[in-house]
mmCIF file of C-alpha atoms in Angstrom:
data_model
loop_
_atom_site.group_PDB
_atom_site.id
_atom_site.type_symbol
_atom_site.label_atom_id
_atom_site.label_comp_id
_atom_site.label_asym_id
_atom_site.label_seq_id
_atom_site.Cartn_x
_atom_site.Cartn_y
_atom_site.Cartn_z
ATOM 1 C CA UNK A 1 33.049 4.957 -3.444
ATOM 2 C CA UNK A 2 32.662 8.347 -5.185
ATOM 3 C CA UNK A 3 35.602 10.760 -5.255
ATOM 4 C CA UNK A 4 35.454 13.367 -2.452
ATOM 5 C CA UNK A 5 34.341 16.233 -4.725
ATOM 6 C CA UNK A 6 31.535 14.158 -6.215
ATOM 7 C CA UNK A 7 30.275 13.274 -2.734
ATOM 8 C CA UNK A 8 30.336 16.939 -1.717
ATOM 9 C CA UNK A 9 28.338 17.941 -4.786
ATOM 10 C CA UNK A 10 25.857 15.088 -4.372
ATOM 11 C CA UNK A 11 25.176 16.279 -0.831
ATOM 12 C CA UNK A 12 24.702 19.841 -2.096
ATOM 13 C CA UNK A 13 22.260 18.708 -4.800
ATOM 14 C CA UNK A 14 20.175 16.833 -2.215
ATOM 15 C CA UNK A 15 20.200 19.856 0.118
ATOM 16 C CA UNK A 16 18.520 22.028 -2.501
ATOM 17 C CA UNK A 17 15.699 19.726 -3.574
ATOM 18 C CA UNK A 18 14.403 21.804 -6.505
ATOM 19 C CA UNK A 19 12.889 20.237 -9.647
ATOM 20 C CA UNK A 20 16.312 20.401 -11.354
ATOM 21 C CA UNK A 21 19.633 21.087 -9.634
ATOM 22 C CA UNK A 22 23.184 21.198 -10.975
ATOM 23 C CA UNK A 23 26.410 21.806 -9.041
ATOM 24 C CA UNK A 24 29.592 22.138 -11.097
ATOM 25 C CA UNK A 25 33.027 22.470 -9.509
ATOM 26 C CA UNK A 26 36.451 23.231 -10.942
ATOM 27 C CA UNK A 27 39.366 22.637 -8.609
ATOM 28 C CA UNK A 28 42.864 23.246 -10.019
ATOM 29 C CA UNK A 29 41.371 22.763 -13.487
ATOM 30 C CA UNK A 30 39.740 19.408 -12.667
ATOM 31 C CA UNK A 31 35.989 19.460 -13.131
ATOM 32 C CA UNK A 32 33.207 17.636 -11.338
ATOM 33 C CA UNK A 33 29.545 18.067 -12.325
ATOM 34 C CA UNK A 34 26.623 16.511 -10.475
ATOM 35 C CA UNK A 35 22.908 16.876 -11.165
ATOM 36 C CA UNK A 36 19.613 15.763 -9.690
ATOM 37 C CA UNK A 37 16.270 17.106 -8.595
ATOM 38 C CA UNK A 38 12.737 16.207 -7.632
ATOM 39 C CA UNK A 39 11.349 16.292 -11.192
ATOM 40 C CA UNK A 40 11.612 13.318 -13.552
ATOM 41 C CA UNK A 41 14.752 13.565 -15.706
ATOM 42 C CA UNK A 42 14.179 15.328 -19.028
ATOM 43 C CA UNK A 43 15.241 13.833 -22.393
ATOM 44 C CA UNK A 44 18.245 16.197 -22.377
ATOM 45 C CA UNK A 45 20.529 15.613 -19.353
ATOM 46 C CA UNK A 46 20.283 18.434 -16.824
ATOM 47 C CA UNK A 47 23.987 19.256 -17.035
ATOM 48 C CA UNK A 48 23.702 19.917 -20.791
ATOM 49 C CA UNK A 49 20.869 22.436 -20.607
ATOM 50 C CA UNK A 50 21.190 26.211 -20.531
ATOM 51 C CA UNK A 51 20.028 27.902 -17.329
ATOM 52 C CA UNK A 52 18.858 31.472 -16.770
ATOM 53 C CA UNK A 53 21.366 33.160 -14.464
ATOM 54 C CA UNK A 54 19.452 36.422 -13.960
ATOM 55 C CA UNK A 55 21.467 39.086 -12.190
ATOM 56 C CA UNK A 56 24.661 37.039 -12.389
ATOM 57 C CA UNK A 57 24.619 38.276 -16.015
ATOM 58 C CA UNK A 58 26.021 41.519 -14.609
ATOM 59 C CA UNK A 59 29.410 39.819 -14.248
ATOM 60 C CA UNK A 60 29.482 39.477 -18.055
ATOM 61 C CA UNK A 61 28.521 43.137 -18.479
ATOM 62 C CA UNK A 62 31.183 44.239 -16.023
ATOM 63 C CA UNK A 63 33.820 42.205 -17.839
ATOM 64 C CA UNK A 64 32.749 43.779 -21.122
ATOM 65 C CA UNK A 65 33.118 47.252 -19.614
ATOM 66 C CA UNK A 66 36.536 46.347 -18.221
ATOM 67 C CA UNK A 67 37.623 45.139 -21.669
ATOM 68 C CA UNK A 68 36.427 48.334 -23.364
ATOM 69 C CA UNK A 69 38.360 50.352 -20.780
ATOM 70 C CA UNK A 70 41.495 48.206 -21.119
ATOM 71 C CA UNK A 71 41.446 48.642 -24.904
ATOM 72 C CA UNK A 72 41.174 52.428 -24.588
ATOM 73 C CA UNK A 73 37.752 52.495 -26.247
ATOM 74 C CA UNK A 74 36.087 54.032 -23.192
ATOM 75 C CA UNK A 75 36.924 55.310 -19.723
ATOM 76 C CA UNK A 76 35.169 54.309 -16.549
ATOM 77 C CA UNK A 77 34.837 58.039 -15.791
ATOM 78 C CA UNK A 78 32.871 58.766 -18.977
ATOM 79 C CA UNK A 79 29.464 60.325 -18.178
ATOM 80 C CA UNK A 80 26.858 57.829 -19.327
ATOM 81 C CA UNK A 81 24.162 60.332 -20.296
ATOM 82 C CA UNK A 82 26.567 62.223 -22.571
ATOM 83 C CA UNK A 83 27.425 59.007 -24.422
ATOM 84 C CA UNK A 84 23.727 58.307 -24.973
ATOM 85 C CA UNK A 85 22.989 61.939 -25.920
ATOM 86 C CA UNK A 86 26.145 63.790 -27.092
ATOM 87 C CA UNK A 87 24.290 67.124 -27.088
ATOM 88 C CA UNK A 88 23.582 66.778 -23.380
ATOM 89 C CA UNK A 89 25.946 68.598 -20.968
ATOM 90 C CA UNK A 90 27.313 66.206 -18.318
ATOM 91 C CA UNK A 91 26.519 68.436 -15.333
ATOM 92 C CA UNK A 92 28.552 68.808 -12.141
ATOM 93 C CA UNK A 93 28.176 65.274 -10.785
ATOM 94 C CA UNK A 94 27.257 62.917 -13.626
ATOM 95 C CA UNK A 95 26.694 59.192 -13.256
ATOM 96 C CA UNK A 96 29.671 57.525 -14.914
ATOM 97 C CA UNK A 97 30.040 54.084 -16.450
ATOM 98 C CA UNK A 98 31.774 52.867 -13.293
ATOM 99 C CA UNK A 99 28.975 54.263 -11.124
ATOM 100 C CA UNK A 100 26.408 52.316 -13.157
ATOM 101 C CA UNK A 101 28.107 48.920 -12.891
ATOM 102 C CA UNK A 102 29.029 49.297 -9.200
ATOM 103 C CA UNK A 103 25.498 50.308 -8.106
ATOM 104 C CA UNK A 104 26.647 53.755 -6.941
ATOM 105 C CA UNK A 105 24.917 55.836 -9.635
ATOM 106 C CA UNK A 106 22.120 57.218 -7.459
ATOM 107 C CA UNK A 107 19.483 55.443 -9.566
ATOM 108 C CA UNK A 108 16.666 53.401 -7.951
ATOM 109 C CA UNK A 109 16.473 49.613 -8.446
ATOM 110 C CA UNK A 110 13.965 50.039 -11.305
ATOM 111 C CA UNK A 111 12.438 53.013 -13.162
ATOM 112 C CA UNK A 112 9.385 54.549 -11.512
ATOM 113 C CA UNK A 113 7.180 53.787 -14.518
ATOM 114 C CA UNK A 114 8.295 50.156 -14.627
ATOM 115 C CA UNK A 115 5.938 48.897 -11.929
ATOM 116 C CA UNK A 116 2.469 49.620 -13.412
ATOM 117 C CA UNK A 117 3.171 47.542 -16.519
ATOM 118 C CA UNK A 118 5.091 44.842 -14.622
ATOM 119 C CA UNK A 119 2.771 44.074 -11.710
ATOM 120 C CA UNK A 120 0.178 42.100 -13.755
ATOM 121 C CA UNK A 121 2.945 39.724 -14.899
ATOM 122 C CA UNK A 122 5.267 39.959 -11.877
ATOM 123 C CA UNK A 123 5.452 36.187 -11.361
ATOM 124 C CA UNK A 124 6.107 35.369 -15.015
ATOM 125 C CA UNK A 125 7.775 38.014 -17.212
ATOM 126 C CA UNK A 126 7.805 41.485 -15.611
ATOM 127 C CA UNK A 127 10.536 42.834 -17.926
ATOM 128 C CA UNK A 128 9.131 41.613 -21.240
ATOM 129 C CA UNK A 129 7.133 44.736 -22.139
ATOM 130 C CA UNK A 130 9.675 47.370 -21.100
ATOM 131 C CA UNK A 131 11.753 47.812 -24.293
ATOM 132 C CA UNK A 132 15.274 49.263 -24.736
ATOM 133 C CA UNK A 133 14.146 52.709 -25.849
ATOM 134 C CA UNK A 134 12.046 53.041 -22.710
ATOM 135 C CA UNK A 135 15.029 52.182 -20.485
ATOM 136 C CA UNK A 136 17.107 54.846 -22.243
ATOM 137 C CA UNK A 137 14.354 57.437 -21.992
ATOM 138 C CA UNK A 138 13.815 56.707 -18.297
ATOM 139 C CA UNK A 139 17.550 57.005 -17.626
ATOM 140 C CA UNK A 140 17.921 60.336 -19.424
ATOM 141 C CA UNK A 141 14.928 61.714 -17.507
ATOM 142 C CA UNK A 142 15.823 60.222 -14.118
ATOM 143 C CA UNK A 143 16.417 62.388 -11.080
ATOM 144 C CA UNK A 144 19.188 60.763 -9.082
ATOM 145 C CA UNK A 145 18.300 59.937 -5.482
ATOM 146 C CA UNK A 146 21.789 60.871 -4.254
ATOM 147 C CA UNK A 147 25.099 62.103 -5.631
ATOM 148 C CA UNK A 148 26.825 59.403 -7.711
ATOM 149 C CA UNK A 149 29.636 57.649 -5.885
ATOM 150 C CA UNK A 150 28.349 58.377 -2.387
ATOM 151 C CA UNK A 151 26.011 55.422 -1.703
ATOM 152 C CA UNK A 152 25.652 51.800 -2.792
ATOM 153 C CA UNK A 153 22.176 50.711 -3.872
ATOM 154 C CA UNK A 154 21.630 47.650 -6.046
ATOM 155 C CA UNK A 155 20.050 48.686 -9.342
ATOM 156 C CA UNK A 156 18.947 46.615 -12.332
ATOM 157 C CA UNK A 157 18.002 49.940 -13.908
ATOM 158 C CA UNK A 158 21.600 51.215 -13.725
ATOM 159 C CA UNK A 159 23.164 48.136 -15.326
ATOM 160 C CA UNK A 160 20.487 48.007 -18.024
ATOM 161 C CA UNK A 161 21.231 51.654 -18.832
ATOM 162 C CA UNK A 162 24.943 50.816 -18.913
ATOM 163 C CA UNK A 163 24.347 48.153 -21.563
ATOM 164 C CA UNK A 164 22.563 50.622 -23.827
ATOM 165 C CA UNK A 165 25.280 53.197 -23.189
ATOM 166 C CA UNK A 166 28.040 50.784 -24.239
ATOM 167 C CA UNK A 167 26.098 49.862 -27.369
ATOM 168 C CA UNK A 168 25.598 53.534 -28.267
ATOM 169 C CA UNK A 169 29.215 54.472 -27.554
ATOM 170 C CA UNK A 170 30.590 51.688 -29.754
ATOM 171 C CA UNK A 171 27.905 51.813 -32.441
ATOM 172 C CA UNK A 172 27.325 48.080 -31.921
ATOM 173 C CA UNK A 173 24.096 46.331 -30.869
ATOM 174 C CA UNK A 174 24.294 44.876 -27.378
ATOM 175 C CA UNK A 175 24.106 41.204 -28.308
ATOM 176 C CA UNK A 176 26.815 41.540 -30.970
ATOM 177 C CA UNK A 177 29.018 43.608 -28.654
ATOM 178 C CA UNK A 178 28.949 41.080 -25.808
ATOM 179 C CA UNK A 179 29.303 38.136 -28.187
ATOM 180 C CA UNK A 180 32.334 39.498 -30.039
ATOM 181 C CA UNK A 181 34.181 40.929 -27.053
ATOM 182 C CA UNK A 182 33.410 38.403 -24.290
ATOM 183 C CA UNK A 183 31.616 35.212 -25.324
ATOM 184 C CA UNK A 184 33.716 34.302 -28.362
ATOM 185 C CA UNK A 185 37.129 35.195 -26.879
ATOM 186 C CA UNK A 186 36.354 33.006 -23.857
ATOM 187 C CA UNK A 187 35.044 30.135 -25.996
ATOM 188 C CA UNK A 188 31.511 30.252 -24.552
ATOM 189 C CA UNK A 189 29.678 28.464 -27.357
ATOM 190 C CA UNK A 190 26.771 27.263 -25.220
ATOM 191 C CA UNK A 191 25.880 30.690 -23.840
ATOM 192 C CA UNK A 192 22.933 32.646 -25.254
ATOM 193 C CA UNK A 193 21.180 35.962 -24.663
ATOM 194 C CA UNK A 194 17.633 34.864 -25.488
ATOM 195 C CA UNK A 195 15.492 31.711 -25.160
ATOM 196 C CA UNK A 196 16.346 28.946 -27.628
ATOM 197 C CA UNK A 197 13.730 26.263 -26.896
ATOM 198 C CA UNK A 198 13.119 23.193 -24.697
ATOM 199 C CA UNK A 199 15.832 21.116 -26.369
ATOM 200 C CA UNK A 200 18.499 23.499 -25.074
ATOM 201 C CA UNK A 201 16.937 25.484 -22.191
ATOM 202 C CA UNK A 202 15.973 24.361 -18.705
ATOM 203 C CA UNK A 203 12.363 25.022 -17.667
ATOM 204 C CA UNK A 204 11.855 27.148 -14.568
ATOM 205 C CA UNK A 205 9.280 26.554 -11.844
ATOM 206 C CA UNK A 206 7.301 28.546 -9.309
ATOM 207 C CA UNK A 207 7.637 27.648 -5.632
ATOM 208 C CA UNK A 208 4.613 25.350 -5.985
ATOM 209 C CA UNK A 209 6.312 23.422 -8.798
ATOM 210 C CA UNK A 210 4.279 24.744 -11.744
ATOM 211 C CA UNK A 211 6.381 25.626 -14.813
ATOM 212 C CA UNK A 212 7.245 29.213 -15.694
ATOM 213 C CA UNK A 213 7.715 30.592 -19.223
ATOM 214 C CA UNK A 214 11.210 31.395 -20.522
ATOM 215 C CA UNK A 215 12.579 34.741 -19.374
ATOM 216 C CA UNK A 216 11.973 37.641 -21.764
ATOM 217 C CA UNK A 217 14.161 40.492 -20.554
ATOM 218 C CA UNK A 218 12.958 43.459 -22.644
ATOM 219 C CA UNK A 219 15.380 46.370 -22.385
ATOM 220 C CA UNK A 220 17.217 44.933 -19.376
ATOM 221 C CA UNK A 221 19.572 42.653 -21.362
ATOM 222 C CA UNK A 222 22.756 43.833 -19.664
ATOM 223 C CA UNK A 223 21.244 43.208 -16.236
ATOM 224 C CA UNK A 224 19.918 39.680 -16.728
ATOM 225 C CA UNK A 225 19.814 38.158 -20.227
ATOM 226 C CA UNK A 226 22.535 35.495 -20.014
ATOM 227 C CA UNK A 227 21.623 31.799 -20.023
ATOM 228 C CA UNK A 228 24.347 29.172 -20.226
ATOM 229 C CA UNK A 229 25.268 25.560 -19.602
ATOM 230 C CA UNK A 230 27.046 24.670 -16.345
ATOM 231 C CA UNK A 231 30.209 23.846 -18.291
ATOM 232 C CA UNK A 232 30.260 27.226 -20.060
ATOM 233 C CA UNK A 233 29.797 28.948 -16.717
ATOM 234 C CA UNK A 234 32.757 26.983 -15.323
ATOM 235 C CA UNK A 235 34.805 28.097 -18.333
ATOM 236 C CA UNK A 236 33.828 31.702 -17.578
ATOM 237 C CA UNK A 237 34.899 31.366 -13.937
ATOM 238 C CA UNK A 238 38.109 29.510 -14.777
ATOM 239 C CA UNK A 239 39.144 32.486 -16.910
ATOM 240 C CA UNK A 240 38.915 34.621 -13.753
ATOM 241 C CA UNK A 241 41.109 32.133 -11.881
ATOM 242 C CA UNK A 242 43.785 32.157 -14.602
ATOM 243 C CA UNK A 243 43.503 35.548 -16.313
ATOM 244 C CA UNK A 244 46.982 35.554 -17.834
ATOM 245 C CA UNK A 245 46.030 32.627 -20.093
ATOM 246 C CA UNK A 246 43.062 34.521 -21.549
ATOM 247 C CA UNK A 247 42.754 37.033 -24.424
ATOM 248 C CA UNK A 248 40.856 39.198 -21.899
ATOM 249 C CA UNK A 249 43.722 39.115 -19.381
ATOM 250 C CA UNK A 250 43.737 42.817 -18.490
ATOM 251 C CA UNK A 251 39.964 42.958 -18.045
ATOM 252 C CA UNK A 252 39.892 39.757 -15.982
ATOM 253 C CA UNK A 253 42.557 41.103 -13.652
ATOM 254 C CA UNK A 254 40.685 44.376 -13.311
ATOM 255 C CA UNK A 255 37.366 42.818 -12.271
ATOM 256 C CA UNK A 256 39.123 41.097 -9.355
ATOM 257 C CA UNK A 257 40.328 44.423 -7.920
ATOM 258 C CA UNK A 258 38.241 45.695 -4.952
ATOM 259 C CA UNK A 259 36.785 49.151 -5.604
ATOM 260 C CA UNK A 260 34.501 50.001 -2.680
ATOM 261 C CA UNK A 261 33.326 48.851 0.716
ATOM 262 C CA UNK A 262 29.714 48.102 1.529
ATOM 263 C CA UNK A 263 27.448 46.449 4.073
ATOM 264 C CA UNK A 264 26.737 47.296 7.721
ATOM 265 C CA UNK A 265 30.053 48.482 9.116
ATOM 266 C CA UNK A 266 31.517 48.088 5.589
ATOM 267 C CA UNK A 267 32.971 44.605 6.184
ATOM 268 C CA UNK A 268 32.742 43.548 2.540
ATOM 269 C CA UNK A 269 34.211 44.899 -0.651
ATOM 270 C CA UNK A 270 32.825 45.069 -4.161
ATOM 271 C CA UNK A 271 34.795 44.882 -7.401
ATOM 272 C CA UNK A 272 33.692 46.193 -10.769
ATOM 273 C CA UNK A 273 31.445 43.120 -11.022
ATOM 274 C CA UNK A 274 31.770 40.767 -8.047
ATOM 275 C CA UNK A 275 30.855 40.672 -4.376
ATOM 276 C CA UNK A 276 34.119 40.054 -2.523
ATOM 277 C CA UNK A 277 34.117 38.410 0.913
ATOM 278 C CA UNK A 278 36.915 37.169 3.155
ATOM 279 C CA UNK A 279 37.336 33.394 3.445
ATOM 280 C CA UNK A 280 39.595 31.110 5.444
ATOM 281 C CA UNK A 281 43.030 31.421 3.863
ATOM 282 C CA UNK A 282 42.011 33.986 1.245
ATOM 283 C CA UNK A 283 38.895 35.523 -0.273
ATOM 284 C CA UNK A 284 35.946 34.585 -2.450
ATOM 285 C CA UNK A 285 34.242 36.355 -5.328
ATOM 286 C CA UNK A 286 30.597 35.594 -6.102
ATOM 287 C CA UNK A 287 27.328 36.781 -7.604
ATOM 288 C CA UNK A 288 23.831 35.356 -7.418
ATOM 289 C CA UNK A 289 20.944 35.657 -9.827
ATOM 290 C CA UNK A 290 17.254 34.815 -9.946
ATOM 291 C CA UNK A 291 14.508 34.891 -12.543
ATOM 292 C CA UNK A 292 10.829 34.047 -12.269
ATOM 293 C CA UNK A 293 11.634 30.332 -12.143
ATOM 294 C CA UNK A 294 15.381 29.793 -11.762
ATOM 295 C CA UNK A 295 18.215 30.586 -9.325
ATOM 296 C CA UNK A 296 21.968 30.737 -9.905
ATOM 297 C CA UNK A 297 25.180 31.119 -7.914
ATOM 298 C CA UNK A 298 28.579 31.795 -9.500
ATOM 299 C CA UNK A 299 31.719 32.011 -7.385
ATOM 300 C CA UNK A 300 35.465 31.478 -7.365
ATOM 301 C CA UNK A 301 38.425 31.506 -4.992
ATOM 302 C CA UNK A 302 41.860 32.352 -6.421
ATOM 303 C CA UNK A 303 43.637 31.207 -3.239
ATOM 304 C CA UNK A 304 42.405 27.623 -3.607
ATOM 305 C CA UNK A 305 42.029 27.544 -7.392
ATOM 306 C CA UNK A 306 38.338 26.674 -7.121
ATOM 307 C CA UNK A 307 35.254 27.780 -9.031
ATOM 308 C CA UNK A 308 31.663 26.787 -8.311
ATOM 309 C CA UNK A 309 28.448 26.978 -10.321
ATOM 310 C CA UNK A 310 25.116 26.141 -8.675
ATOM 311 C CA UNK A 311 21.834 26.214 -10.594
ATOM 312 C CA UNK A 312 18.231 25.280 -9.897
ATOM 313 C CA UNK A 313 14.895 25.503 -11.670
ATOM 314 C CA UNK A 314 12.888 26.930 -8.812
ATOM 315 C CA UNK A 315 11.911 30.522 -8.130
ATOM 316 C CA UNK A 316 14.093 32.099 -5.448
ATOM 317 C CA UNK A 317 12.557 32.669 -2.022
ATOM 318 C CA UNK A 318 13.855 33.336 1.476
ATOM 319 C CA UNK A 319 13.458 29.627 2.194
ATOM 320 C CA UNK A 320 15.546 28.651 -0.820
ATOM 321 C CA UNK A 321 18.643 26.652 0.077
ATOM 322 C CA UNK A 322 20.651 26.895 -3.149
ATOM 323 C CA UNK A 323 22.500 30.134 -2.379
ATOM 324 C CA UNK A 324 23.430 29.360 1.251
ATOM 325 C CA UNK A 325 24.434 25.809 0.276
ATOM 326 C CA UNK A 326 26.644 27.021 -2.573
ATOM 327 C CA UNK A 327 28.145 29.858 -0.534
ATOM 328 C CA UNK A 328 29.041 27.550 2.354
ATOM 329 C CA UNK A 329 30.512 24.976 -0.009
ATOM 330 C CA UNK A 330 32.754 27.489 -1.805
ATOM 331 C CA UNK A 331 33.790 28.987 1.527
ATOM 332 C CA UNK A 332 34.866 25.566 2.766
ATOM 333 C CA UNK A 333 36.803 24.418 -0.282
ATOM 334 C CA UNK A 334 40.558 24.224 -0.064
ATOM 335 C CA UNK A 335 43.097 23.403 -2.727
ATOM 336 C CA UNK A 336 43.777 19.734 -3.375
ATOM 337 C CA UNK A 337 46.794 18.573 -1.396
ATOM 338 C CA UNK A 338 49.986 18.217 -3.407
#
């Protein structure tokens, strides 16, 4: 008979039914990883491949920002436009670094000029031909829809602009900045910010099962570039469960602190990086992500010492079962009995 956690994960894998599925659980530091799917197994085991995590990459960007703030390099109240263009006056109500990462900047989800070039390749690589300099230019020219800090509106544009702002403020290219300040300190050796090939990367699929090309993220690196193995993603989440044991302790503690309320009737809170929901006996932190052919769920519960990674190689849709399956599983998990 399989251990209880393995049985739970096997059931979750079967409930998703995508070409490739991986569920990885850490409970009190003990790991269980289960994989399956409807496609024939690839030469490289599913649990050893890197998966595109899409918007869940924002949790890495938020942690980077928290680390730069904790070190005194930047302040969350710094006006972003002034860091990108020092000659530019900040104005009365500027969008700050904290506004950008918490989706309260007043920016739309994507720049207005993004859509004409993206629509012809919407189902494959809509971001590929929108380079960094165009993101920066669109941000500096943007007219905010509402005063920063007054409304929550999810924005890939805002987090992409934040990435370029952090790179400009530190004089360090984005990939090097995230690698040196987050990936290496946390020991994430199987995490990358660009495609590396079929021997290391999982292949995504459309809803009909046809393969999709690897994600090319253009100038939106900070909003969606991360791809990682399930075990690296567990390591990332375990650092959030035990921040005091990490070289990023101050930043990890900060990204668990609720900052704002959102949702109808404001029942849920949002931290610098995570969605924060109540759960039986405590609370859960999570983020989801999707690319043209893959879906990801990352979540953890400090009260029960659990972290969960769920990944699939199928394009997200309203009928997709990965996110609700993973959310319900994390919500139900309790600490192992003593």
